Short mmCIF file of C-alpha atoms in Angstrom, two decimals:
data_model
loop_
_atom_site.label_atom_id
_atom_site.label_comp_id
_atom_site.label_asym_id
_atom_site.label_seq_id
_atom_site.Cartn_x
_atom_site.Cartn_y
_atom_site.Cartn_z
CA MET A 135 -7.94 -30.45 -15.32
CA GLU A 136 -9.13 -32.57 -12.44
CA GLN A 137 -12.65 -32.19 -11.12
CA SER A 138 -11.38 -30.93 -7.74
CA ASP A 139 -9.40 -28.15 -9.43
CA LEU A 140 -12.43 -27.08 -11.41
CA GLN A 141 -14.35 -27.01 -8.17
CA SER A 142 -11.65 -24.81 -6.58
CA LEU A 143 -11.94 -22.29 -9.40
CA GLU A 144 -15.71 -22.35 -9.18
CA GLU A 145 -15.78 -21.87 -5.42
CA ASN A 146 -13.09 -19.24 -5.08
CA LEU A 147 -13.58 -17.02 -8.11
CA PRO A 148 -16.74 -15.05 -7.35
CA PHE A 149 -17.24 -14.19 -11.02
CA TRP A 150 -17.31 -17.84 -12.11
CA LYS A 151 -21.07 -17.89 -12.69
CA LYS A 152 -20.91 -14.56 -14.51
CA VAL A 153 -18.58 -15.50 -17.33
CA SER A 154 -19.65 -17.18 -20.56
CA ASP A 155 -18.85 -20.80 -21.39
CA ASP A 156 -16.20 -19.59 -23.84
CA GLU A 157 -14.61 -17.33 -21.22
CA ARG A 158 -14.67 -20.15 -18.69
CA LYS A 159 -12.89 -22.40 -21.18
CA VAL A 160 -10.15 -19.77 -21.65
CA LEU A 161 -9.62 -19.65 -17.90
CA VAL A 162 -9.65 -23.43 -17.46
CA ASP A 163 -7.23 -23.92 -20.36
CA GLY A 164 -4.92 -21.30 -18.83
CA THR A 165 -4.83 -22.91 -15.41
CA ILE A 166 -2.11 -25.29 -14.24
CA ARG A 167 -1.76 -27.01 -10.89
CA PHE A 168 1.64 -26.83 -9.17
CA THR A 169 2.97 -28.13 -5.89
CA HIS A 170 5.89 -26.27 -4.33
CA GLY A 171 8.03 -27.65 -1.51
CA LYS A 172 8.51 -25.75 1.73
CA GLY A 173 10.79 -22.78 1.15
CA ALA A 174 10.38 -22.72 -2.64
CA ILE A 175 10.22 -19.33 -4.35
CA VAL A 176 6.93 -19.23 -6.24
CA HIS A 177 7.26 -15.75 -7.75
CA ASP A 178 10.07 -13.26 -7.61
CA ASP A 179 10.00 -10.61 -10.27
CA ARG A 180 7.39 -8.21 -11.60
CA ASN A 181 8.81 -8.61 -15.07
CA ILE A 182 8.03 -12.30 -15.01
CA CYS A 183 4.29 -12.20 -14.88
CA THR A 184 3.70 -15.47 -13.09
CA GLY A 185 -0.08 -15.23 -13.18
CA LEU A 186 -2.77 -15.34 -10.52
CA LEU A 187 -2.04 -17.87 -7.81
CA MET A 188 -4.89 -19.56 -5.99
CA VAL A 189 -3.87 -21.46 -2.88
CA VAL A 190 -5.41 -24.94 -2.83
CA SER A 191 -3.53 -26.03 0.29
CA GLY A 192 -0.50 -24.80 2.19
CA GLN A 193 0.67 -21.29 2.91
CA LEU A 194 2.38 -18.50 0.94
CA ARG A 195 4.34 -15.53 2.23
CA VAL A 196 4.36 -12.33 0.17
CA TYR A 197 7.28 -10.04 0.90
CA ILE A 198 9.59 -7.37 -0.46
CA ILE A 199 13.34 -7.48 -0.40
CA SER A 200 15.92 -4.68 -0.40
CA GLU A 201 19.07 -4.36 -2.48
CA THR A 202 21.00 -5.59 0.55
CA GLY A 203 18.77 -8.62 1.05
CA LYS A 204 16.73 -7.30 3.97
CA GLU A 205 13.10 -8.47 3.89
CA ILE A 206 9.71 -7.58 5.29
CA THR A 207 6.59 -9.71 5.02
CA LEU A 208 3.57 -7.87 3.62
CA TYR A 209 0.96 -10.58 4.18
CA ARG A 210 0.37 -14.33 4.07
CA LEU A 211 -2.02 -16.28 1.88
CA PHE A 212 -3.84 -19.37 3.05
CA GLU A 213 -6.18 -21.92 1.51
CA ARG A 214 -8.62 -20.29 -0.93
CA ASP A 215 -6.72 -17.00 -1.05
CA VAL A 216 -5.79 -15.55 -4.42
CA CYS A 217 -2.51 -13.75 -5.05
CA VAL A 218 -2.95 -10.87 -7.45
CA LEU A 219 0.43 -9.13 -7.22
CA SER A 220 2.15 -12.11 -8.82
CA ALA A 221 0.18 -11.00 -11.88
CA SER A 222 0.87 -7.33 -11.31
CA CYS A 223 1.79 -6.82 -14.97
CA LEU A 224 -1.94 -6.94 -15.65
CA ILE A 225 -2.55 -4.05 -13.26
CA ARG A 226 -1.53 -0.69 -14.66
CA ASN A 227 0.47 1.61 -12.39
CA ILE A 228 1.77 -1.12 -10.08
CA THR A 229 5.45 -0.29 -10.03
CA PHE A 230 6.86 -2.50 -7.30
CA ASP A 231 8.09 -6.06 -7.06
CA VAL A 232 6.85 -8.60 -4.58
CA HIS A 233 8.26 -12.02 -3.89
CA VAL A 234 6.22 -15.08 -3.00
CA GLN A 235 7.54 -18.05 -1.06
CA ALA A 236 5.89 -21.31 0.02
CA GLU A 237 6.09 -21.57 3.81
CA LYS A 238 5.04 -25.22 3.81
CA GLU A 239 4.34 -27.64 0.99
CA THR A 240 1.82 -25.66 -1.02
CA THR A 241 -0.41 -26.62 -3.90
CA ILE A 242 -1.60 -23.78 -6.08
CA LEU A 243 -3.61 -23.28 -9.21
CA ARG A 244 -1.84 -20.83 -11.45
CA ILE A 245 -4.07 -18.93 -13.85
CA ALA A 246 -2.00 -17.58 -16.75
CA THR A 247 -1.96 -13.80 -16.97
CA ASP A 248 -2.86 -13.91 -20.66
CA SER A 249 -5.98 -15.98 -20.08
CA TYR A 250 -7.08 -13.88 -17.14
CA GLN A 251 -6.41 -10.66 -19.01
CA GLN A 252 -8.31 -11.84 -22.07
CA VAL A 253 -11.43 -12.53 -20.03
CA GLY A 254 -11.01 -9.47 -17.81
CA LYS A 255 -10.79 -7.18 -20.82
CA THR A 256 -14.43 -7.78 -21.71
CA ASN A 257 -15.96 -9.00 -18.47
CA PRO A 258 -16.55 -6.32 -15.82
CA PHE A 259 -17.07 -8.92 -13.05
CA VAL A 260 -13.56 -10.23 -13.57
CA GLN A 261 -12.18 -6.69 -13.52
CA ASP A 262 -14.15 -5.97 -10.37
CA PHE A 263 -12.64 -9.04 -8.69
CA THR A 264 -9.13 -7.88 -9.59
CA ASN A 265 -9.85 -4.50 -8.07
CA GLN A 266 -11.22 -5.97 -4.90
CA LEU A 267 -8.07 -8.04 -4.55
CA VAL A 268 -5.81 -5.04 -5.17
CA SER A 269 -7.69 -2.91 -2.62
CA SER A 270 -7.58 -5.69 -0.10
CA ARG A 271 -3.79 -6.09 -0.46
CA PHE A 272 -3.40 -2.32 -0.35
CA SER A 273 -5.16 -2.40 3.01
CA ASP A 274 -2.88 -5.20 4.20
CA VAL A 275 0.14 -3.11 3.29
CA MET A 276 -1.24 -0.05 5.06
CA TRP A 277 -1.49 -2.20 8.17
CA VAL A 278 2.21 -2.97 7.78
CA VAL A 279 2.98 0.76 7.42
CA GLU A 280 1.03 1.54 10.58
CA GLN A 281 2.84 -1.16 12.51
CA VAL A 282 6.31 -0.20 11.34
CA VAL A 283 5.86 3.54 11.74
CA PHE A 284 3.64 3.80 14.78
CA MET A 285 4.26 0.78 16.99
CA SER A 286 7.09 0.00 19.35
CA PHE A 287 8.99 -3.18 18.57
CA ASP A 288 7.86 -5.05 21.71
CA ARG A 289 4.25 -4.48 20.66
CA ARG A 290 4.90 -5.61 17.09
CA LEU A 291 6.71 -8.72 18.26
CA ALA A 292 3.94 -9.62 20.73
CA MET A 293 1.33 -9.27 17.95
CA HIS A 294 3.45 -11.34 15.62
CA LEU A 295 3.88 -14.18 18.15
CA LEU A 296 0.15 -14.27 18.87
CA GLU A 297 -0.56 -14.35 15.13
CA GLN A 298 1.92 -17.16 14.53
CA ALA A 299 0.33 -19.18 17.34
CA ALA A 300 -3.08 -18.59 15.75
CA ILE A 301 -1.77 -19.81 12.38
CA ALA A 302 -0.18 -22.86 14.03
CA GLY A 303 -3.32 -23.49 16.07
CA GLN A 304 -1.28 -24.02 19.24
CA ASP A 305 1.01 -22.22 21.69
CA SER A 306 4.18 -23.93 20.42
CA PHE A 307 5.43 -23.35 16.92
CA ALA A 308 8.63 -23.52 14.91
CA ALA A 309 10.25 -20.12 14.34
CA THR A 310 13.82 -18.98 13.97
CA HIS A 311 14.86 -15.49 15.04
CA GLU A 312 15.99 -15.01 11.44
CA ALA A 313 12.51 -15.77 10.08
CA ILE A 314 10.85 -13.41 12.56
CA ALA A 315 13.32 -10.69 11.59
CA ARG A 316 12.39 -11.17 7.93
CA ASP A 317 8.69 -10.97 8.76
CA LEU A 318 9.07 -7.78 10.76
CA GLY A 319 11.66 -6.08 8.57
CA THR A 320 14.34 -5.85 11.23
CA ALA A 321 17.70 -7.35 12.18
CA ARG A 322 18.01 -10.78 13.80
CA GLU A 323 19.84 -9.29 16.79
CA VAL A 324 16.88 -7.03 17.51
CA VAL A 325 14.55 -10.03 17.58
CA THR A 326 16.90 -12.07 19.75
CA ARG A 327 17.22 -9.26 22.27
CA MET A 328 13.47 -8.71 22.58
CA LEU A 329 12.67 -12.45 22.73
CA SER A 330 15.17 -12.81 25.57
CA ARG A 331 13.40 -9.99 27.37
CA PHE A 332 10.05 -11.72 26.78
CA GLN A 333 11.55 -14.93 28.20
CA ASP A 334 12.87 -13.08 31.27
CA ASP A 335 9.34 -11.73 31.73
CA HIS A 336 7.96 -15.31 31.52
CA LEU A 337 5.92 -14.49 28.42
CA VAL A 338 7.57 -17.09 26.19
CA ASN A 339 9.81 -20.09 26.42
CA LEU A 340 12.53 -20.30 23.79
CA SER A 341 13.91 -23.57 22.47
CA ARG A 342 16.10 -24.49 19.55
CA GLY A 343 14.15 -23.45 16.44
CA GLY A 344 10.91 -22.99 18.33
CA ILE A 345 8.89 -20.78 20.64
CA THR A 346 6.20 -21.58 23.20
CA LEU A 347 3.87 -18.88 24.43
CA THR A 348 3.64 -19.27 28.21
CA ASP A 349 1.59 -16.17 29.04
CA ARG A 350 -0.86 -15.21 26.31
CA ASP A 351 -2.56 -12.62 28.50
CA GLY A 352 0.77 -10.97 29.17
CA LEU A 353 1.47 -10.82 25.43
CA TYR A 354 -2.01 -9.44 24.72
CA ALA A 355 -1.37 -6.76 27.34
CA LEU A 356 1.59 -5.56 25.28
CA THR A 357 -0.45 -5.17 22.07
CA MET B 66 -20.10 25.53 -13.02
CA GLU B 67 -17.62 27.90 -14.59
CA GLN B 68 -16.15 27.16 -17.98
CA SER B 69 -12.64 26.76 -16.53
CA ASP B 70 -13.87 24.08 -14.08
CA LEU B 71 -15.56 22.19 -16.88
CA GLN B 72 -12.30 22.36 -18.78
CA SER B 73 -10.42 20.96 -15.74
CA LEU B 74 -12.77 17.98 -15.59
CA GLU B 75 -12.45 17.43 -19.32
CA GLU B 76 -8.67 17.61 -19.31
CA ASN B 77 -7.96 15.57 -16.21
CA LEU B 78 -10.54 12.82 -16.29
CA PRO B 79 -9.38 10.49 -19.07
CA PHE B 80 -12.82 8.92 -19.39
CA TRP B 81 -14.53 12.27 -20.09
CA LYS B 82 -15.02 11.58 -23.79
CA LYS B 83 -16.24 8.05 -23.06
CA VAL B 84 -19.23 8.88 -20.92
CA SER B 85 -22.68 9.77 -22.27
CA ASP B 86 -24.13 13.28 -22.10
CA ASP B 87 -26.41 12.15 -19.26
CA GLU B 88 -23.49 10.68 -17.32
CA ARG B 89 -21.48 13.84 -17.88
CA LYS B 90 -24.36 15.89 -16.49
CA VAL B 91 -24.45 13.72 -13.35
CA LEU B 92 -20.74 14.35 -12.83
CA VAL B 93 -20.96 18.08 -13.49
CA ASP B 94 -23.95 18.47 -11.17
CA GLY B 95 -22.08 16.58 -8.47
CA THR B 96 -18.97 18.75 -8.67
CA ILE B 97 -18.30 21.72 -6.40
CA ARG B 98 -15.30 24.03 -6.35
CA PHE B 99 -13.67 24.74 -2.99
CA THR B 100 -10.70 26.79 -1.92
CA HIS B 101 -8.90 25.74 1.28
CA GLY B 102 -6.44 27.93 3.13
CA LYS B 103 -2.93 26.73 3.93
CA GLY B 104 -3.05 24.14 6.70
CA ALA B 105 -6.76 23.36 6.32
CA ILE B 106 -7.86 19.75 6.75
CA VAL B 107 -9.61 18.76 3.53
CA HIS B 108 -10.53 15.18 4.45
CA ASP B 109 -10.06 13.28 7.66
CA ASP B 110 -12.20 10.22 8.06
CA ARG B 111 -13.02 7.21 5.92
CA ASN B 112 -16.56 7.24 7.25
CA ILE B 113 -17.11 10.70 5.85
CA CYS B 114 -16.89 10.00 2.16
CA THR B 115 -15.66 13.38 1.01
CA GLY B 116 -15.60 12.50 -2.67
CA LEU B 117 -12.93 12.60 -5.35
CA LEU B 118 -10.71 15.64 -5.07
CA MET B 119 -9.12 17.12 -8.17
CA VAL B 120 -6.41 19.67 -7.50
CA VAL B 121 -6.91 22.80 -9.63
CA SER B 122 -4.09 24.71 -7.98
CA GLY B 123 -2.07 24.36 -4.79
CA GLN B 124 -0.79 21.26 -3.02
CA LEU B 125 -2.30 18.53 -0.85
CA ARG B 126 -0.57 16.20 1.59
CA VAL B 127 -2.06 12.74 2.17
CA TYR B 128 -1.02 11.12 5.44
CA ILE B 129 -1.97 8.71 8.18
CA ILE B 130 -2.02 9.46 11.87
CA SER B 131 -1.61 7.18 14.88
CA GLU B 132 -3.68 7.06 18.06
CA THR B 133 -0.97 9.09 19.73
CA GLY B 134 -0.93 11.75 17.00
CA LYS B 135 2.22 10.62 15.20
CA GLU B 136 2.03 11.13 11.44
CA ILE B 137 3.66 9.93 8.25
CA THR B 138 3.11 11.42 4.80
CA LEU B 139 2.11 8.88 2.14
CA TYR B 140 2.28 11.16 -0.89
CA ARG B 141 1.55 14.67 -2.12
CA LEU B 142 -0.89 15.79 -4.80
CA PHE B 143 -0.22 18.67 -7.14
CA GLU B 144 -2.10 20.49 -9.88
CA ARG B 145 -4.18 18.06 -11.99
CA ASP B 146 -3.77 15.16 -9.56
CA VAL B 147 -6.86 13.34 -8.37
CA CYS B 148 -7.25 12.05 -4.83
CA VAL B 149 -9.13 8.76 -4.76
CA LEU B 150 -8.69 7.67 -1.14
CA SER B 151 -10.81 10.60 0.05
CA ALA B 152 -13.60 8.66 -1.68
CA SER B 153 -12.41 5.31 -0.35
CA CYS B 154 -15.96 4.34 0.64
CA LEU B 155 -16.55 3.70 -3.05
CA ILE B 156 -13.70 1.20 -3.17
CA ARG B 157 -14.52 -2.11 -1.58
CA ASN B 158 -11.95 -3.63 0.80
CA ILE B 159 -10.19 -0.36 1.60
CA THR B 160 -10.09 -0.52 5.37
CA PHE B 161 -7.81 2.33 6.36
CA ASP B 162 -8.21 6.04 6.96
CA VAL B 163 -6.17 8.72 5.28
CA HIS B 164 -6.12 12.40 6.08
CA VAL B 165 -5.69 15.17 3.53
CA GLN B 166 -4.35 18.62 4.30
CA ALA B 167 -3.78 21.69 2.12
CA GLU B 168 -0.10 22.64 2.26
CA LYS B 169 -0.69 25.98 0.60
CA GLU B 170 -3.86 27.74 -0.49
CA THR B 171 -5.44 25.03 -2.63
CA THR B 172 -8.39 25.09 -4.98
CA ILE B 173 -10.03 21.76 -5.67
CA LEU B 174 -12.96 20.39 -7.55
CA ARG B 175 -14.80 17.93 -5.37
CA ILE B 176 -16.79 15.28 -7.23
CA ALA B 177 -19.46 13.84 -4.96
CA THR B 178 -19.04 10.14 -4.25
CA ASP B 179 -22.67 9.44 -5.16
CA SER B 180 -22.36 11.02 -8.59
CA TYR B 181 -19.08 9.30 -9.34
CA GLN B 182 -20.39 5.98 -8.09
CA GLN B 183 -23.55 6.27 -10.16
CA VAL B 184 -21.58 6.76 -13.37
CA GLY B 185 -18.89 4.25 -12.43
CA LYS B 186 -21.45 1.53 -11.82
CA THR B 187 -22.34 1.34 -15.50
CA ASN B 188 -19.32 2.82 -17.24
CA PRO B 189 -16.24 0.58 -17.36
CA PHE B 190 -13.93 3.48 -18.33
CA VAL B 191 -14.75 5.26 -15.08
CA GLN B 192 -14.14 2.09 -13.11
CA ASP B 193 -10.87 1.59 -14.94
CA PHE B 194 -9.77 5.11 -13.99
CA THR B 195 -10.55 4.43 -10.32
CA ASN B 196 -8.47 1.29 -10.45
CA GLN B 197 -5.55 3.03 -12.06
CA LEU B 198 -5.64 5.64 -9.32
CA VAL B 199 -5.81 3.01 -6.58
CA SER B 200 -2.89 1.05 -8.06
CA SER B 201 -0.88 4.21 -8.44
CA ARG B 202 -1.41 5.18 -4.78
CA PHE B 203 -0.67 1.61 -3.74
CA SER B 204 2.69 1.96 -5.51
CA ASP B 205 3.32 5.28 -3.75
CA VAL B 206 2.70 3.62 -0.40
CA MET B 207 5.00 0.71 -1.25
CA TRP B 208 7.70 3.28 -1.87
CA VAL B 209 7.09 4.61 1.65
CA VAL B 210 7.35 1.07 3.05
CA GLU B 211 10.64 0.51 1.25
CA GLN B 212 12.05 3.77 2.56
CA VAL B 213 10.96 3.23 6.16
CA VAL B 214 12.01 -0.41 6.35
CA PHE B 215 15.10 -0.52 4.18
CA MET B 216 16.75 2.88 4.25
CA SER B 217 18.87 4.53 6.90
CA PHE B 218 17.53 7.81 8.22
CA ASP B 219 20.32 9.98 6.76
CA ARG B 220 19.47 8.62 3.32
CA ARG B 221 15.75 9.21 3.79
CA LEU B 222 16.32 12.75 5.04
CA ALA B 223 18.67 13.58 2.13
CA MET B 224 16.07 12.29 -0.35
CA HIS B 225 13.37 14.28 1.38
CA LEU B 226 15.36 17.54 1.30
CA LEU B 227 16.14 17.13 -2.40
CA GLU B 228 12.47 16.42 -3.08
CA GLN B 229 11.33 19.48 -1.12
CA ALA B 230 13.79 21.66 -3.04
CA ALA B 231 12.42 20.23 -6.29
CA ILE B 232 8.86 21.06 -5.20
CA ALA B 233 9.92 24.57 -4.18
CA GLY B 234 11.91 25.00 -7.39
CA GLN B 235 14.89 26.40 -5.48
CA ASP B 236 17.55 25.46 -2.92
CA SER B 237 15.94 27.44 -0.09
CA PHE B 238 12.55 26.50 1.25
CA ALA B 239 10.47 26.85 4.39
CA ALA B 240 10.44 23.75 6.57
CA THR B 241 10.16 23.18 10.29
CA HIS B 242 11.79 20.15 11.90
CA GLU B 243 8.31 19.26 13.13
CA ALA B 244 6.92 19.18 9.57
CA ILE B 245 9.80 17.04 8.32
CA ALA B 246 9.25 14.65 11.24
CA ARG B 247 5.58 14.32 10.26
CA ASP B 248 6.53 13.63 6.65
CA LEU B 249 9.03 10.95 7.55
CA GLY B 250 7.09 9.37 10.42
CA THR B 251 9.70 10.04 13.07
CA ALA B 252 10.29 12.24 16.12
CA ARG B 253 11.30 15.90 15.82
CA GLU B 254 14.45 15.27 17.88
CA VAL B 255 15.63 12.70 15.34
CA VAL B 256 15.23 15.23 12.53
CA THR B 257 16.97 17.99 14.48
CA ARG B 258 19.93 15.74 15.25
CA MET B 259 20.42 14.64 11.67
CA LEU B 260 19.94 18.15 10.24
CA SER B 261 22.64 19.40 12.61
CA ARG B 262 24.93 16.67 11.35
CA PHE B 263 24.14 17.69 7.76
CA GLN B 264 24.95 21.30 8.68
CA ASP B 265 28.24 20.24 10.28
CA ASP B 266 29.02 18.41 7.04
CA HIS B 267 28.24 21.62 5.07
CA LEU B 268 25.37 19.95 3.21
CA VAL B 269 22.71 22.38 4.38
CA ASN B 270 22.35 25.71 6.07
CA LEU B 271 19.66 25.92 8.75
CA SER B 272 17.78 29.09 9.56
CA ARG B 273 14.68 29.85 11.57
CA GLY B 274 11.84 27.99 9.83
CA GLY B 275 13.86 27.34 6.71
CA ILE B 276 16.56 25.22 5.09
CA THR B 277 19.02 25.98 2.28
CA LEU B 278 20.75 23.18 0.45
CA THR B 279 24.41 24.17 0.14
CA ASP B 280 25.80 20.96 -1.35
CA ARG B 281 23.33 19.13 -3.58
CA ASP B 282 25.98 16.70 -4.83
CA GLY B 283 26.83 15.79 -1.26
CA LEU B 284 23.15 15.13 -0.53
CA TYR B 285 22.78 13.07 -3.72
CA ALA B 286 25.78 11.02 -2.66
CA LEU B 287 23.90 10.02 0.48
CA THR B 288 20.87 8.74 -1.44
#
């Protein structure tokens, strides 16, 4: 393992100073660095217990998918975030599948479930970290529930566009109507219709494969 | 504490045999029995840390509510179930509110958050139980997400009616359109329209305040 990877583990696993040298060795030996190209599927089945994923650089999307191929994004993971549901086999009572996709070229450290489980079994700090992650993702999902059930689609779309601009760090960003539909768990036509309305209202400017926010205040007013 | 309550704790808390006598005393001293009438609100704010609720008899509904008063049911708790989100202040990173209502006269044992937390802090079996509960509720909520996002409303309503009949133990049960709307996170009008369609299709028979399933196979076929 490279020194920078070791440093990533040390900095992003809050229990790192509270495990023994032997336990730390188990974790280090069980960790592999991977780089996934944009669009690559990083994890896609609960039965394949991929392991914990720590994002070194890039961006991951965690989503669920229906029998008919419809999707909804649950949350995104950025640099330093740790994905726990890709190791959901180590959490009892988790009965659902999530899928994880790289949204840009993404480098991750993958900690093998076996190694993590071995250390977690005896070290309460590791277990506590797992639980914090689970609770945090549970809260993310509850936010999705609230949006889907309680909010009108124009409001959800406005929030989504503002969020995407924040992620991109600028008012213009690449986004297909298809990708937005997958994020919001709806049909492409629904997105296209509402984006056209937003454009008519001078809130956004649509171009091929991209969107520019032209009236942030107007979008905020919708949220 | 009555002997029967002590027995409930012993039977339904899997860690009971793995805590010390002192720890057990803390839990027993922190436990109070309550009986709530049908419709009573048992817990309604994350900031008020009600404690863990163990259902002795009756039925609890756990739901979220929007600013405008719209509701959706997340899951129900029956005899022997334990409600952990009513003590969500003891779980780090839980950032959402749930509400808990008694759906019939319900007797619960309420374990004070302080007592539970005190024992959980040092006893890994207690912590493990909390985590199992959280993961289990997380899975329940994911099921709600899948239904809301991926399933058509006729399918969701058919599933709901079959579930309600299973809870009631018979084909006829009391249910207002309003209550079904709250369970499914939709408007009463939407429920009324679909129930009328079901009645036209001879799947159900509607009466004042009640529903009778007249064609279970037909309802199953929709799910």
